[in-house]
Every structure is written in structure tokens, then in C-alpha cells.
PDB file of C-alpha atoms in Angstrom:
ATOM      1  CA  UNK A 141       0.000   0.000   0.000  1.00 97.00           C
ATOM      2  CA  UNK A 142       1.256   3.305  -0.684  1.00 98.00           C
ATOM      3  CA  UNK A 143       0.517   5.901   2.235  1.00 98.00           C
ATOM      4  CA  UNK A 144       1.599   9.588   3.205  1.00 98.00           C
ATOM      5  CA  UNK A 145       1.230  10.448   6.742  1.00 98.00           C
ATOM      6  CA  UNK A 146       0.864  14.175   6.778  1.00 98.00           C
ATOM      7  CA  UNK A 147       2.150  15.325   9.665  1.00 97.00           C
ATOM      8  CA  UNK A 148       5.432  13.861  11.447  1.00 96.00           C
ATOM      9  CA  UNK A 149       4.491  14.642  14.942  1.00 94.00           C
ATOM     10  CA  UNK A 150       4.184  12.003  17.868  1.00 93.00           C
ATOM     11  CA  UNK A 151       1.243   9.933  16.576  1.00 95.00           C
ATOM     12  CA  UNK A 152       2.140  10.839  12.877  1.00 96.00           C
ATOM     13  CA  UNK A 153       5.724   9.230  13.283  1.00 97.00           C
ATOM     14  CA  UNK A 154       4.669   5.776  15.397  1.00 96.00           C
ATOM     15  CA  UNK A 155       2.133   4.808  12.568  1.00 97.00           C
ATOM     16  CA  UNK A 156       4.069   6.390   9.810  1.00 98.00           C
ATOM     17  CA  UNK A 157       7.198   4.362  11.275  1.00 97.00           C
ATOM     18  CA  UNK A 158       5.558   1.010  11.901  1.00 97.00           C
ATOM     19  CA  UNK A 159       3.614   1.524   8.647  1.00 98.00           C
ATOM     20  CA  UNK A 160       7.496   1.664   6.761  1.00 98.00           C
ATOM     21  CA  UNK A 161       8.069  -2.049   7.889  1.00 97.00           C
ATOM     22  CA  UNK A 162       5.870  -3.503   4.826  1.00 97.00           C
ATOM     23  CA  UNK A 163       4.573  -0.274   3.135  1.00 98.00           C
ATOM     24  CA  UNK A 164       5.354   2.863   0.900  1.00 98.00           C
ATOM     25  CA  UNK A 165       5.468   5.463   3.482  1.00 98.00           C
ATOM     26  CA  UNK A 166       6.070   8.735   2.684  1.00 98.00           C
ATOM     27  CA  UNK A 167       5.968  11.284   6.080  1.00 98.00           C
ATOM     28  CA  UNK A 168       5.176  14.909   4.763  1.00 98.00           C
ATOM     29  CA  UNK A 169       5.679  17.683   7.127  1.00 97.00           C
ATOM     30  CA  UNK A 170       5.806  21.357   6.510  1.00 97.00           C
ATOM     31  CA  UNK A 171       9.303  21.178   8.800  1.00 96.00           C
ATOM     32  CA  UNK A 172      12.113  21.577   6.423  1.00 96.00           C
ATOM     33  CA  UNK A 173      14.607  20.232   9.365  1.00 96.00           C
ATOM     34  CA  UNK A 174      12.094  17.619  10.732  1.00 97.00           C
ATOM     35  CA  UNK A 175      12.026  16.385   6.646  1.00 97.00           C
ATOM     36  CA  UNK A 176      15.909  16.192   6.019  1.00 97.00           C
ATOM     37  CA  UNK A 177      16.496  14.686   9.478  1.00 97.00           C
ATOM     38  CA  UNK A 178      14.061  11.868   8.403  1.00 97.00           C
ATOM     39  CA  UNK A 179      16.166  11.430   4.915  1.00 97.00           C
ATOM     40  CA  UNK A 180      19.607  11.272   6.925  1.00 96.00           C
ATOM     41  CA  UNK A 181      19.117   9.391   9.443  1.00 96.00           C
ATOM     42  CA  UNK A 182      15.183   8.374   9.898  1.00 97.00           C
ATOM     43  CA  UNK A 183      12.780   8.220  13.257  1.00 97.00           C
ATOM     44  CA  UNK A 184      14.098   6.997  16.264  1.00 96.00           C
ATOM     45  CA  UNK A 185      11.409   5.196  17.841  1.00 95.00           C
ATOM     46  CA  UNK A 186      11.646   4.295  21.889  1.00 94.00           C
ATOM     47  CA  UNK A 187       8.868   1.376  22.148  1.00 92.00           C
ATOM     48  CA  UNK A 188       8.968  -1.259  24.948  1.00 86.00           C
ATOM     49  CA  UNK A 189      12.165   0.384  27.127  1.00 88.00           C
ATOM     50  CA  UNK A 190      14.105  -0.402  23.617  1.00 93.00           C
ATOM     51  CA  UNK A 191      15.476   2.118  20.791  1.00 94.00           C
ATOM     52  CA  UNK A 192      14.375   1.503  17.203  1.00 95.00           C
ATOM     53  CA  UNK A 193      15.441   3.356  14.054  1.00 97.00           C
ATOM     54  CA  UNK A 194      12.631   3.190  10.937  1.00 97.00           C
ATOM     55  CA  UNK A 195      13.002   4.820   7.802  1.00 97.00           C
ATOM     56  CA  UNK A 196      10.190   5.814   6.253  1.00 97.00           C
ATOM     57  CA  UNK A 197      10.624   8.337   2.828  1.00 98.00           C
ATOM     58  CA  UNK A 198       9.879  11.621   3.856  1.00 98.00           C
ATOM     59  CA  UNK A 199       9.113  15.330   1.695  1.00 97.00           C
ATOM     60  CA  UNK A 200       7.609  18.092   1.667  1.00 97.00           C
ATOM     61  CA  UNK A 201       4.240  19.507   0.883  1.00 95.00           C
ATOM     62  CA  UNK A 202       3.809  19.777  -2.801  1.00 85.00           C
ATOM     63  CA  UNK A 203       6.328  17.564  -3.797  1.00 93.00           C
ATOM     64  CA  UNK A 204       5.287  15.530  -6.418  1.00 94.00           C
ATOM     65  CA  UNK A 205       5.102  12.139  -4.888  1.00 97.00           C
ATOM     66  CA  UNK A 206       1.646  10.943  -7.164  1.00 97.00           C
ATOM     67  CA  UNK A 207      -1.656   9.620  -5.804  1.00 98.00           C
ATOM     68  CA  UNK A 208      -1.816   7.523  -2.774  1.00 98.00           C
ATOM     69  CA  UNK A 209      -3.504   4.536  -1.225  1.00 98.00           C
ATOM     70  CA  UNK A 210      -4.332   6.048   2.289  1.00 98.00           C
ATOM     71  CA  UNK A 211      -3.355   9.806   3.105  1.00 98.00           C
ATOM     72  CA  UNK A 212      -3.418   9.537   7.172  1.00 98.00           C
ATOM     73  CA  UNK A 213      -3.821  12.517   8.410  1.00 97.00           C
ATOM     74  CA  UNK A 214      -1.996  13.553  11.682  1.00 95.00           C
ATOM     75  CA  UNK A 215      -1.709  17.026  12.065  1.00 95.00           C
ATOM     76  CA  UNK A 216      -3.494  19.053  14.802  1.00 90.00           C
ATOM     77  CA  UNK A 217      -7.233  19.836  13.348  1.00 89.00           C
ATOM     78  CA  UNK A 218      -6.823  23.485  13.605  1.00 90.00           C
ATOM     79  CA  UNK A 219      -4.400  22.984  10.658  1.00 94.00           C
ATOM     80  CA  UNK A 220      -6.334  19.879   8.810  1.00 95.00           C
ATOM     81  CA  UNK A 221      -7.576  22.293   5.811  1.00 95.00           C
ATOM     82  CA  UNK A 222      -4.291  23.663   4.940  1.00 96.00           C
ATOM     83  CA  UNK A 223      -2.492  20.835   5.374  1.00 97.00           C
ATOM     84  CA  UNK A 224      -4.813  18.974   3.093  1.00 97.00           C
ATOM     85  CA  UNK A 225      -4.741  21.920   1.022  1.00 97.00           C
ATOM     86  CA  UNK A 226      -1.173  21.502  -0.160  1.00 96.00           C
ATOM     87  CA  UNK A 227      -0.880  18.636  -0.599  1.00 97.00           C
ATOM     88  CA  UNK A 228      -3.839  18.046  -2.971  1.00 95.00           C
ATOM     89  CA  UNK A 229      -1.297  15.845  -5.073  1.00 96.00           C
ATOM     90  CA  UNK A 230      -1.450  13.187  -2.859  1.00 98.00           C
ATOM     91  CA  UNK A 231      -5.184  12.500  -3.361  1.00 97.00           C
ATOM     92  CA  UNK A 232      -6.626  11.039  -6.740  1.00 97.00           C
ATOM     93  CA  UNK A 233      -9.638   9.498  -7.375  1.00 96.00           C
ATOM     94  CA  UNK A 234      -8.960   5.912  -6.099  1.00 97.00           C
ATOM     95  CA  UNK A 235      -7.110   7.956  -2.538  1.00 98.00           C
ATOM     96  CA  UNK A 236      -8.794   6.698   0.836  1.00 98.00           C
ATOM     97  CA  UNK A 237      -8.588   9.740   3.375  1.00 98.00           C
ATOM     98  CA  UNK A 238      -8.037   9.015   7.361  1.00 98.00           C
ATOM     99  CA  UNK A 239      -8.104  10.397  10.487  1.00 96.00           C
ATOM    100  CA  UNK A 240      -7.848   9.459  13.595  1.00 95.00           C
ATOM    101  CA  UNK A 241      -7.151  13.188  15.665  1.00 92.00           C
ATOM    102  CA  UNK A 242      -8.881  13.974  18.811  1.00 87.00           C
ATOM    103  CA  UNK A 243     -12.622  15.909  18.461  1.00 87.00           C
ATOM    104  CA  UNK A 244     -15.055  15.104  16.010  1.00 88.00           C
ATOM    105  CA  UNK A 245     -16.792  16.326  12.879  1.00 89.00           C
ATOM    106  CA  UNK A 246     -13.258  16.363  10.773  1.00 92.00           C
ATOM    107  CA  UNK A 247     -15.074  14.727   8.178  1.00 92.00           C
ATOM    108  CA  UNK A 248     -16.253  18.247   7.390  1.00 92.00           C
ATOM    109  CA  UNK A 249     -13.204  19.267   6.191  1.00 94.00           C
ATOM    110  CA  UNK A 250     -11.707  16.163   4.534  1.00 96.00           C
ATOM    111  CA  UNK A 251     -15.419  16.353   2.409  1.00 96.00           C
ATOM    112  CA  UNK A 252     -13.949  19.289   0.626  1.00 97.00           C
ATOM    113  CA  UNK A 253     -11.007  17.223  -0.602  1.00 97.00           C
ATOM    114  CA  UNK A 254     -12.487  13.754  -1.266  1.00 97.00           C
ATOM    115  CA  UNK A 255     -15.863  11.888  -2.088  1.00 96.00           C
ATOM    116  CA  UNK A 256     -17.749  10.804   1.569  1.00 96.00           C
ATOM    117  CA  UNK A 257     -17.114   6.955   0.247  1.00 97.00           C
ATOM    118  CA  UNK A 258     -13.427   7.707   0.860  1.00 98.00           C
ATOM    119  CA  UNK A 259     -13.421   9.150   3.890  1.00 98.00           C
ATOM    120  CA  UNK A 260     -12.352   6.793   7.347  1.00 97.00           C
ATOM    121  CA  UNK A 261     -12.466   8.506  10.898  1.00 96.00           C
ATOM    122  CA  UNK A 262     -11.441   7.056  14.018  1.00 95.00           C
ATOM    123  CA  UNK A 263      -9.505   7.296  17.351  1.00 93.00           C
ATOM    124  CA  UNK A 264      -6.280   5.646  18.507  1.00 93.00           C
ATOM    125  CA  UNK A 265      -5.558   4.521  22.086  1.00 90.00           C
ATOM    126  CA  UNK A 266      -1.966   4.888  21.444  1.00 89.00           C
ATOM    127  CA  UNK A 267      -0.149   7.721  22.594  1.00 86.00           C
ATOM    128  CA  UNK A 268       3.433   9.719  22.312  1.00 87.00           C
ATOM    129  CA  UNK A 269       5.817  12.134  22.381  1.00 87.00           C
ATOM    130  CA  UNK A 270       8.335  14.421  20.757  1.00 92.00           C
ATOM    131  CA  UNK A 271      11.593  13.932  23.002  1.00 93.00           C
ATOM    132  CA  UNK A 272      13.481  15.908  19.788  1.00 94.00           C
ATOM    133  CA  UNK A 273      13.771  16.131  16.084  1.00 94.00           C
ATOM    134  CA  UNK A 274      12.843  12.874  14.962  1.00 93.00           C
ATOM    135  CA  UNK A 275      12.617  10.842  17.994  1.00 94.00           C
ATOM    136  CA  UNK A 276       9.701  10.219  19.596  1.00 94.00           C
ATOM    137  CA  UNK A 277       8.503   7.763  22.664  1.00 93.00           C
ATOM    138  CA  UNK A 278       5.751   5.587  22.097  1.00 92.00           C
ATOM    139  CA  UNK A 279       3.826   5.464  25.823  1.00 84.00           C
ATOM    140  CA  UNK A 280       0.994   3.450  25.092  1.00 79.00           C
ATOM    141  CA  UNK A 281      -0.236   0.889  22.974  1.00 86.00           C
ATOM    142  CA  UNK A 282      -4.074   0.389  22.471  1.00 90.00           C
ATOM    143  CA  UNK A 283      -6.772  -0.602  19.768  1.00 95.00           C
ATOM    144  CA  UNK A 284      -6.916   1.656  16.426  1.00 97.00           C
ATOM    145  CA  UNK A 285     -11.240   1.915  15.821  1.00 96.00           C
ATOM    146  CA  UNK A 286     -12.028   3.113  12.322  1.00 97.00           C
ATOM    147  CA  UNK A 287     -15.238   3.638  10.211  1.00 97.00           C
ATOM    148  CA  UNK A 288     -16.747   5.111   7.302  1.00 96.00           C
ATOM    149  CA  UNK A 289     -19.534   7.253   6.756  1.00 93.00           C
ATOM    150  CA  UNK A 290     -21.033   5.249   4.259  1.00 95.00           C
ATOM    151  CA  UNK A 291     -20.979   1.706   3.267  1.00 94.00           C
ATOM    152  CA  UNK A 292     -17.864  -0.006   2.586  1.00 96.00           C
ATOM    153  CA  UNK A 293     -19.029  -1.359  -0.606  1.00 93.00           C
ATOM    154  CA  UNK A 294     -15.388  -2.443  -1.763  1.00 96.00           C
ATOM    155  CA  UNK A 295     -14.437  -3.624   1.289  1.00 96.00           C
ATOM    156  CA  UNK A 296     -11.318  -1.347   1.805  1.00 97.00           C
ATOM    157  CA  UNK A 297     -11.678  -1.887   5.410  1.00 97.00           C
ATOM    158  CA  UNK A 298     -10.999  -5.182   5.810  1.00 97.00           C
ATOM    159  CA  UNK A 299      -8.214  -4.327   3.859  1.00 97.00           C
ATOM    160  CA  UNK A 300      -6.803  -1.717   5.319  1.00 98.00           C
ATOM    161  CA  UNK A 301      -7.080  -3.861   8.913  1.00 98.00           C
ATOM    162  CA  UNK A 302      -4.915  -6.589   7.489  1.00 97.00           C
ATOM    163  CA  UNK A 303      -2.177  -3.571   5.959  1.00 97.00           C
ATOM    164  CA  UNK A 304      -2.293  -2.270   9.625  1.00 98.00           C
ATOM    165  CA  UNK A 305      -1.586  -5.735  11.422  1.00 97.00           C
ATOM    166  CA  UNK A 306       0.852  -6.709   9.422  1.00 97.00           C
ATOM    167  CA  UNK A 307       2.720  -4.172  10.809  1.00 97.00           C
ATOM    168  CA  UNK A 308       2.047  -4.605  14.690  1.00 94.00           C
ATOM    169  CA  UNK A 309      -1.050  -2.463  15.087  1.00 96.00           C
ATOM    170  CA  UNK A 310      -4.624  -3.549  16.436  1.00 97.00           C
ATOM    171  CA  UNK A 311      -7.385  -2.295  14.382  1.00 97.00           C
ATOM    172  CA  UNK A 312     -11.262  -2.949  15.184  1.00 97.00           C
ATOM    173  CA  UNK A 313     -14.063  -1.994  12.490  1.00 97.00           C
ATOM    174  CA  UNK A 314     -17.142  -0.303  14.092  1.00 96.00           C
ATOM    175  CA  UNK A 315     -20.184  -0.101  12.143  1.00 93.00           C
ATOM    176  CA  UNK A 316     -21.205   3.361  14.002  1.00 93.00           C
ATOM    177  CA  UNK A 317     -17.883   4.949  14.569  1.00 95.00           C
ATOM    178  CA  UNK A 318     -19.592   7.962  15.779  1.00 94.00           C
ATOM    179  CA  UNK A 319     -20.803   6.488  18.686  1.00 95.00           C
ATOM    180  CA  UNK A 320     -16.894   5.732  19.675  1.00 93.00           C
ATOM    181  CA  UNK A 321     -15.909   8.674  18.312  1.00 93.00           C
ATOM    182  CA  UNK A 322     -18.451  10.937  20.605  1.00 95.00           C
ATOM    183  CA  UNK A 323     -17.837   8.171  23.937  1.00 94.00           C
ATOM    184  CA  UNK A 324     -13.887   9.760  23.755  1.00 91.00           C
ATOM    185  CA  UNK A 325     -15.150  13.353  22.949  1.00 94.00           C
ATOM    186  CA  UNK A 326     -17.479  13.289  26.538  1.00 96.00           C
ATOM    187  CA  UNK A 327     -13.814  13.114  28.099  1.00 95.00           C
ATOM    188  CA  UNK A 328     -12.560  16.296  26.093  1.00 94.00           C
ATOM    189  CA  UNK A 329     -15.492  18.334  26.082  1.00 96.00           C
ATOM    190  CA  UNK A 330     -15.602  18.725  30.209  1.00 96.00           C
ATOM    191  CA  UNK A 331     -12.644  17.243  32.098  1.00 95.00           C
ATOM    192  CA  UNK A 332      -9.882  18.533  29.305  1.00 94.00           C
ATOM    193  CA  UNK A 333     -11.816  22.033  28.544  1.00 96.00           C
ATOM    194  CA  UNK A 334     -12.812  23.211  32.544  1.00 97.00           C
ATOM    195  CA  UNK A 335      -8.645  21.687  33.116  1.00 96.00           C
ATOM    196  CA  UNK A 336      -7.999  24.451  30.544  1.00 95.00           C
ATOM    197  CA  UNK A 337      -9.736  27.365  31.620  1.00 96.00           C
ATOM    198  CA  UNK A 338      -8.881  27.065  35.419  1.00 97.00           C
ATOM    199  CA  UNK A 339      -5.147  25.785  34.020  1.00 96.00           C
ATOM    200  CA  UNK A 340      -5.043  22.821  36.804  1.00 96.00           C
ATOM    201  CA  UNK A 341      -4.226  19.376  36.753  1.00 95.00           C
ATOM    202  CA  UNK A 342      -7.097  16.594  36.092  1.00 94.00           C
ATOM    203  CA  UNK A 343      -7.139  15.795  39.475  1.00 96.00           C
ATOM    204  CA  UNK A 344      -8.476  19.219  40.650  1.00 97.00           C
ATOM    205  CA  UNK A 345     -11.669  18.766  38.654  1.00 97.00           C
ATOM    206  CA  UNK A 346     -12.849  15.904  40.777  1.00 97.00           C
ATOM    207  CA  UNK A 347     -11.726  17.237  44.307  1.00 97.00           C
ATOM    208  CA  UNK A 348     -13.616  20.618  43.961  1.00 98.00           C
ATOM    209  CA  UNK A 349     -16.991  20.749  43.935  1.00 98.00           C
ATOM    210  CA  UNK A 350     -17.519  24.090  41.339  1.00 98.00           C
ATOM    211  CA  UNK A 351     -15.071  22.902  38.535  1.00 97.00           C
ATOM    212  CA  UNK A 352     -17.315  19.390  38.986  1.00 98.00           C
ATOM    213  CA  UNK A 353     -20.265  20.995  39.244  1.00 98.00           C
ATOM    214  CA  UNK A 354     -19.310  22.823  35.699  1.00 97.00           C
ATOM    215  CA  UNK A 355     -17.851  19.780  34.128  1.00 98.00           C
ATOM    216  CA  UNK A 356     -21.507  17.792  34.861  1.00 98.00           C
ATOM    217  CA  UNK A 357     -23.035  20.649  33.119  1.00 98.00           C
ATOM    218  CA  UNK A 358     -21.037  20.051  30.056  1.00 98.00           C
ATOM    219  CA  UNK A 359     -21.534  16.574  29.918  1.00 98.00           C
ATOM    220  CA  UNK A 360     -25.186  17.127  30.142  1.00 98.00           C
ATOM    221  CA  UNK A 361     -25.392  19.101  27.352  1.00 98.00           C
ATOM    222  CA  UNK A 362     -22.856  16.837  25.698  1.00 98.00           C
ATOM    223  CA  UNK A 363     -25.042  14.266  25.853  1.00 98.00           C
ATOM    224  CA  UNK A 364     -28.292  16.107  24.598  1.00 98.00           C
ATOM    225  CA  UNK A 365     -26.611  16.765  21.787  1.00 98.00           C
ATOM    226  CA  UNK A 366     -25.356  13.155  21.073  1.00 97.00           C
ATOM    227  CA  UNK A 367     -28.799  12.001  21.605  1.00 98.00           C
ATOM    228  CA  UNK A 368     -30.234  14.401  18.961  1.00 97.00           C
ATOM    229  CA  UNK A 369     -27.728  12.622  16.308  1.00 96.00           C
ATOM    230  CA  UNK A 370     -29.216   9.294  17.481  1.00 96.00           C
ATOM    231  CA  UNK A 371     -26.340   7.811  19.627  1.00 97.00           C
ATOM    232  CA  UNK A 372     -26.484   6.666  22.934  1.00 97.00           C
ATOM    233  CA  UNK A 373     -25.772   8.914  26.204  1.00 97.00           C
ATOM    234  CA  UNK A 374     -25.937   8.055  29.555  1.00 97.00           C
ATOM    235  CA  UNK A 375     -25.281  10.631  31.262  1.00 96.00           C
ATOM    236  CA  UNK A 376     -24.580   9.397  35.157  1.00 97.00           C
ATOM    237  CA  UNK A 377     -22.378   6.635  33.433  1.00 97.00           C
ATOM    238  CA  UNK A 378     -20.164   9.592  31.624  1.00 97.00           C
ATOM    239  CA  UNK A 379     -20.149  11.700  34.548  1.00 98.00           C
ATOM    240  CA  UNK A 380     -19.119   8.598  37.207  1.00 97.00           C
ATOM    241  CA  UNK A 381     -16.286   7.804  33.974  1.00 95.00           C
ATOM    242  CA  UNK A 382     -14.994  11.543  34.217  1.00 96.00           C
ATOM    243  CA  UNK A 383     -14.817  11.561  38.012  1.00 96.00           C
ATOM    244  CA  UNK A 384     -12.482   8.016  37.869  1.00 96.00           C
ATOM    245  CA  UNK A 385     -10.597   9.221  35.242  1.00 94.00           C
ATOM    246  CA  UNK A 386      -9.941  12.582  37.026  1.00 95.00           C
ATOM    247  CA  UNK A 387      -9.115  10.151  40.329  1.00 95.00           C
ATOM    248  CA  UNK A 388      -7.111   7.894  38.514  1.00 92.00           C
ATOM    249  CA  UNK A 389      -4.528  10.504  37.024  1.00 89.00           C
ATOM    250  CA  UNK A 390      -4.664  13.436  39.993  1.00 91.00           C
ATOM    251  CA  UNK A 391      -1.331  14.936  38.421  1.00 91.00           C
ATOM    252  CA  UNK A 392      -2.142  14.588  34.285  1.00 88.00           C
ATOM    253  CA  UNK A 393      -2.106  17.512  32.119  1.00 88.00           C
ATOM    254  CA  UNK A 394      -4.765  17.591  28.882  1.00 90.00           C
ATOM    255  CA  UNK A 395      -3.054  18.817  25.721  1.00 87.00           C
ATOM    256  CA  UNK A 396      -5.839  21.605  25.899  1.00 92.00           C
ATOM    257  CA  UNK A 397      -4.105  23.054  28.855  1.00 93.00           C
ATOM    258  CA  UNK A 398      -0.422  22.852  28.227  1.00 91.00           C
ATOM    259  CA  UNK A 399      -1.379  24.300  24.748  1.00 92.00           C
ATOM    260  CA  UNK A 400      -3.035  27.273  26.217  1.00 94.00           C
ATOM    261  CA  UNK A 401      -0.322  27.327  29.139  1.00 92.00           C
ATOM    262  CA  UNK A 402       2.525  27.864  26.681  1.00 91.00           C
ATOM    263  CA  UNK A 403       0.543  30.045  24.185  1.00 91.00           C
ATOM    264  CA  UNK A 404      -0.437  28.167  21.699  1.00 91.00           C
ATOM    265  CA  UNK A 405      -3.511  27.530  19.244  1.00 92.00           C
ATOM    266  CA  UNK A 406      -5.850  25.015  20.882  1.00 94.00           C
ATOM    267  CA  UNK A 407      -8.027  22.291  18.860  1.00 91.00           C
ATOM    268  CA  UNK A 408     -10.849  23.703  20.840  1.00 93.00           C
ATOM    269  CA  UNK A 409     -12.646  24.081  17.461  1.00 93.00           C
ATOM    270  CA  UNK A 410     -13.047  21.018  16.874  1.00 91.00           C
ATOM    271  CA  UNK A 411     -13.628  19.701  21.036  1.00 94.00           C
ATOM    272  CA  UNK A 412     -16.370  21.909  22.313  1.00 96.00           C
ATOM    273  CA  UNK A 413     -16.929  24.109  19.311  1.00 96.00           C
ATOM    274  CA  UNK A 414     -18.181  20.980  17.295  1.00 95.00           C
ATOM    275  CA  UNK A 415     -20.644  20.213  20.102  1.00 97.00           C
ATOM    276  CA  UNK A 416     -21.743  23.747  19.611  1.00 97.00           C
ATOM    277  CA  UNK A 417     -22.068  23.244  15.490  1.00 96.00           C
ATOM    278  CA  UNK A 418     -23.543  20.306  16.160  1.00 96.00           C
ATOM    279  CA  UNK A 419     -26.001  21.803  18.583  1.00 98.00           C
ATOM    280  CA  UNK A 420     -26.937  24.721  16.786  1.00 97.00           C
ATOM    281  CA  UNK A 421     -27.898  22.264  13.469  1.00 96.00           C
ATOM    282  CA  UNK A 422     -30.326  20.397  15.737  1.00 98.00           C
ATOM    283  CA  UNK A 423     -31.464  23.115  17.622  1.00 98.00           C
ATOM    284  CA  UNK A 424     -30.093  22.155  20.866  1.00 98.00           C
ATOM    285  CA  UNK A 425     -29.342  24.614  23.590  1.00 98.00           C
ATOM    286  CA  UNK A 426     -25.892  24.278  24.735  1.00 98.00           C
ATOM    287  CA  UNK A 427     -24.970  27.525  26.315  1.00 98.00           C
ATOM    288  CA  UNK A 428     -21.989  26.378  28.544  1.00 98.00           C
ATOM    289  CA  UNK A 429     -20.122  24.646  25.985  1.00 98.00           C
ATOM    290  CA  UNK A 430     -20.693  28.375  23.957  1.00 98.00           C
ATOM    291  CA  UNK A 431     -18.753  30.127  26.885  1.00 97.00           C
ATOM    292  CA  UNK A 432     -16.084  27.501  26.959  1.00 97.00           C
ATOM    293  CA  UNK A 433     -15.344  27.711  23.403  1.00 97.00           C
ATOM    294  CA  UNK A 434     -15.177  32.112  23.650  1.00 97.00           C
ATOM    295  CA  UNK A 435     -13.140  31.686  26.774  1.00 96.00           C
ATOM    296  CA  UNK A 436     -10.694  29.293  25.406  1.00 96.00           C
ATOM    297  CA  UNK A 437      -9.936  31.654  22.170  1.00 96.00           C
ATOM    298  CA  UNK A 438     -10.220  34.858  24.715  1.00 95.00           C
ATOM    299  CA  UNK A 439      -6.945  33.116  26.179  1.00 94.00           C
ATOM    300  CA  UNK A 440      -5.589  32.499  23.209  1.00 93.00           C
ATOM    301  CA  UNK A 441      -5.706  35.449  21.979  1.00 92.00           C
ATOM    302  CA  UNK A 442      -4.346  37.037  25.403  1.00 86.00           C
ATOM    303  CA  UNK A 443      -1.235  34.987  25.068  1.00 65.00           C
ATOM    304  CA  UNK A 444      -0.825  36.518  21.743  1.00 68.00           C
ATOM    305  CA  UNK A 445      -0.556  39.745  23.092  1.00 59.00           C
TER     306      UNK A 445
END
């Protein structure tokens, strides 16, 4: 199969890597450094307290690299339409699109580039990190869930499951991948967001009765909203999930926070503000997860001076 994984971040490098051991892999990033690094001396990837080196190819945007397989798409979602955007070469008419980033409705964007019968989303369980230019840590292994928005009429997934597996991953086929997809986004939309505006650990959230009270709302309205697309929300069984994983990791940071914390963009567009799309379509009133999203760009925009 011949993939590009746009993006070599954490996530974008451990498939993109993995991927390279029976695959074309080509890992595009708009890094000039990040790119050449790749071509000299590949990814160092620390898995299982052990060091391995992959090489996948790796270029630039708008190199000419012809159509792909699978474009995977790994880039934070705040950047998904420009990223997709130049790199329109990689896509022809056969081209499967994928993501798997955190938040939901990204099929929006990747229906601008491709037809809705080649679009996959998902979530991974696996996680990362950058320790420096190209190495990364891999700190979690888990299941990769995937869907499509239509019917798989050609039977690509199956396919793509067995190109995955070969190469160490675990991938499980849902038939309604938004229910998955909206089970992880309960998580984001009220422990990770109130963690961001009150810039605390997730083990605050739990232990103090106003940023729990707040995060219940949220999931309430969370779950309206989920309901009103015809997916299943029960909302004592998110809210009892939120409080053990606050519990469980008293000292974790949420992306949302550090990326606020050290000025940066958020994906809070596509977290709470596609609750609030979402909402707004159906005719839902969601008027906390409104204030979260305006709050989290009011401090984004305060870090920018």
C-alpha cells in the first residue's frame, strides 16, 4: 500500500514508522529540518524500554510524490484544511482519506477534498511524544477503531485492517464509529476544557466541587446533543467515567491546557466548538459549551498579546 502520513508529529511518526516495515510510506511535514532529518538518518522510535530506528521516505508539501492509497492525516485539526490543502497531489480518485485526531466532525473538512465513500475517521488509544527532532517515545499501545460514513461497498476496510496488522497495530471496524468517536469526545469536552480554563491538573476537577459541578453541566449538554444525532448517552455513566478518570490521574495535564499554558492555538474548534455546530444544526441549547469555546480563544488570543 502506498501511504503519506501528513504530519510527522508524535502519533504521525509511530504509525508512519511502523507503517514503513511492509509499506510505501512517505511522512510529509511542513518542517524543512524535521524532513531532512528523516532522509539522513530516519525516526528513532523508543517502544517497549528499547530504541528503534525506521526509515520511512519523507518530503515536503507539494512535492510531487503521485496519488496515494491512504493519506493519514496527523496534524493538529486546527491545521487539517491547509495541510490537506497543499498537498492536494497526494489525493486522486482511487485515494482513501483518514483520520484518527482527537474531536469530532473532521469529516467536514476532509469532504472538501475527497468523495464521503473515501473518507475513514477514528480514534487511537496509542499515545506519544516528541523527546526531539525525529525521535519520539511511544507510551501506550491500544486498539486503532475506524469507520466510514457510508458503506464499505469495496471492502477497503478489511483491507486496510490486514495492511495495519501486518505491521504490529490492532485495528477494530465499528459499524457506528460515531458512537466511539463521541464516547472519547465526553472526556474532552468537560474534564480537558474546565482543566484548561482554570489551568489545573485533572485531578483538581474531581476534588472541587464548582469545577465538577461545571464539568456535569457540560456533559449534560454533551449528551443532549449526542442524543439528537441518534447515539447513545448516559449521562450518570459519563459523569461517574470523568470523576475516575480525574481520580485515577490526579497529576495529568490535557493537551488543551499545556497548549493554552505555553501560548499556543488550541483544537478547541473542533472539542467543544463541534458540540456547539452540532447543537446549533439540531437546535439544541448548549450555552456552557458556547462560553467555553469564547473563553478558550479569549486566552488564546491574550497569550498573543
Amino acid at each position: 500500500m502506498k501511504i503519506a502520513v501528513i504530519g510527522a508529529g508524535a502519533m504521525g511518526s509511530i504509525y508512519g514508522c511502523h507503517l514503513s516495515l511492509h509499506h510505501e510510506v512517505y511522512m510529509v511535514d511542513t518542517s524543512s529540518s524535521v524532513v531532512e532529518h528523516i532522509k539522513q538518518q530516519g525516526i528513532r522510535l523508543e517502544e517497549d524500554g528499547t530504541e528503534h530506528i525506521y526509515c520511512p521516505r519523507a518530503a515536503l508539501p507539494q512535492e510531487d510524490l503521485g496519488t496515494m492509497d491512504l493519506v493519514l492525516l496527523f496534524v493538529k485539526s486546527l491545521y487539517s484544511k491547509a495541510a490537506l490543502s497543499s498537498n492536494k497531489g497526494l489525493i486522486g480518485p482511487d485515494t482513501y482519506v483518514m483520520t484518527l485526531q482527537n474531536g469530532s466532525g473532521h469529516e467536514d473538512i476532509l469532504e472538501e477534498f475527497v468523495s464521503k465513500d473515501h473518507i475513514i475517521i477514528g480514534t487511537t488509544e496509542d499515545n506519544g511524544a516528541v523527546l526531539s527532532t525525529g525521535c519520539v517515545k511511544r507510551g501506550g499501545v491500544g486498539n486503532t477503531n475506524i469507520g466510514m460514513l457510508t458503506e464499505d461497498k469495496v471492502g477497503f476496510l478489511p483491507r486496510l485492517k490486514e495492511a495495519f496488522e501486518s505491521c504490529g497495530f490492532h485495528v477494530r471496524i465499528h459499524e457506528n464509529i460515531q458512537q466511539l468517536i463521541w464516547d472519547k469526545l465526553f472526556t474532552n469536552v468537560s474534564l480537558s476544557a474546565v482543566t484548561a480554563i482554570l489551568q489545573v491538573d485533572m485531578g483538581y476537577i474531581s476534588s472541587n466541587d464548582h469545577a465538577f459541578s461545571m464539568t456535569k453541566q457540560l456533559i449534560r449538554e454533551a449528551a443532549a446533543v449526542a442524543r439528537g444525532l441518534g447515539l447513545t448517552a448516559d449521562e450518570d455513566e459519563i459523569i461517574e467515567k470523568v470523576r475516575k478518570t480525574s481520580q485515577m490521574s490526579p497529576n495529568g495535564r490535557t493537551s488543551i491546557r499545556s497548549d493554552l499554558q505555553n501560548g499556543r492555538k488550541t483544537e478547541a474548534d473542533h472539542i467543544s466548538g463541534s458540540v456547539v455546530r452540532v447543537a446549533r444544526r439540531l437546535g439544541i441549547p448548549v450555552p456552557t459549551h458556547e462560553f467555553v469555546v469564547e473563553m478558550i480563544h479569549a486566552m488564546e488570543e491574550r497569550s498573543q498579546g
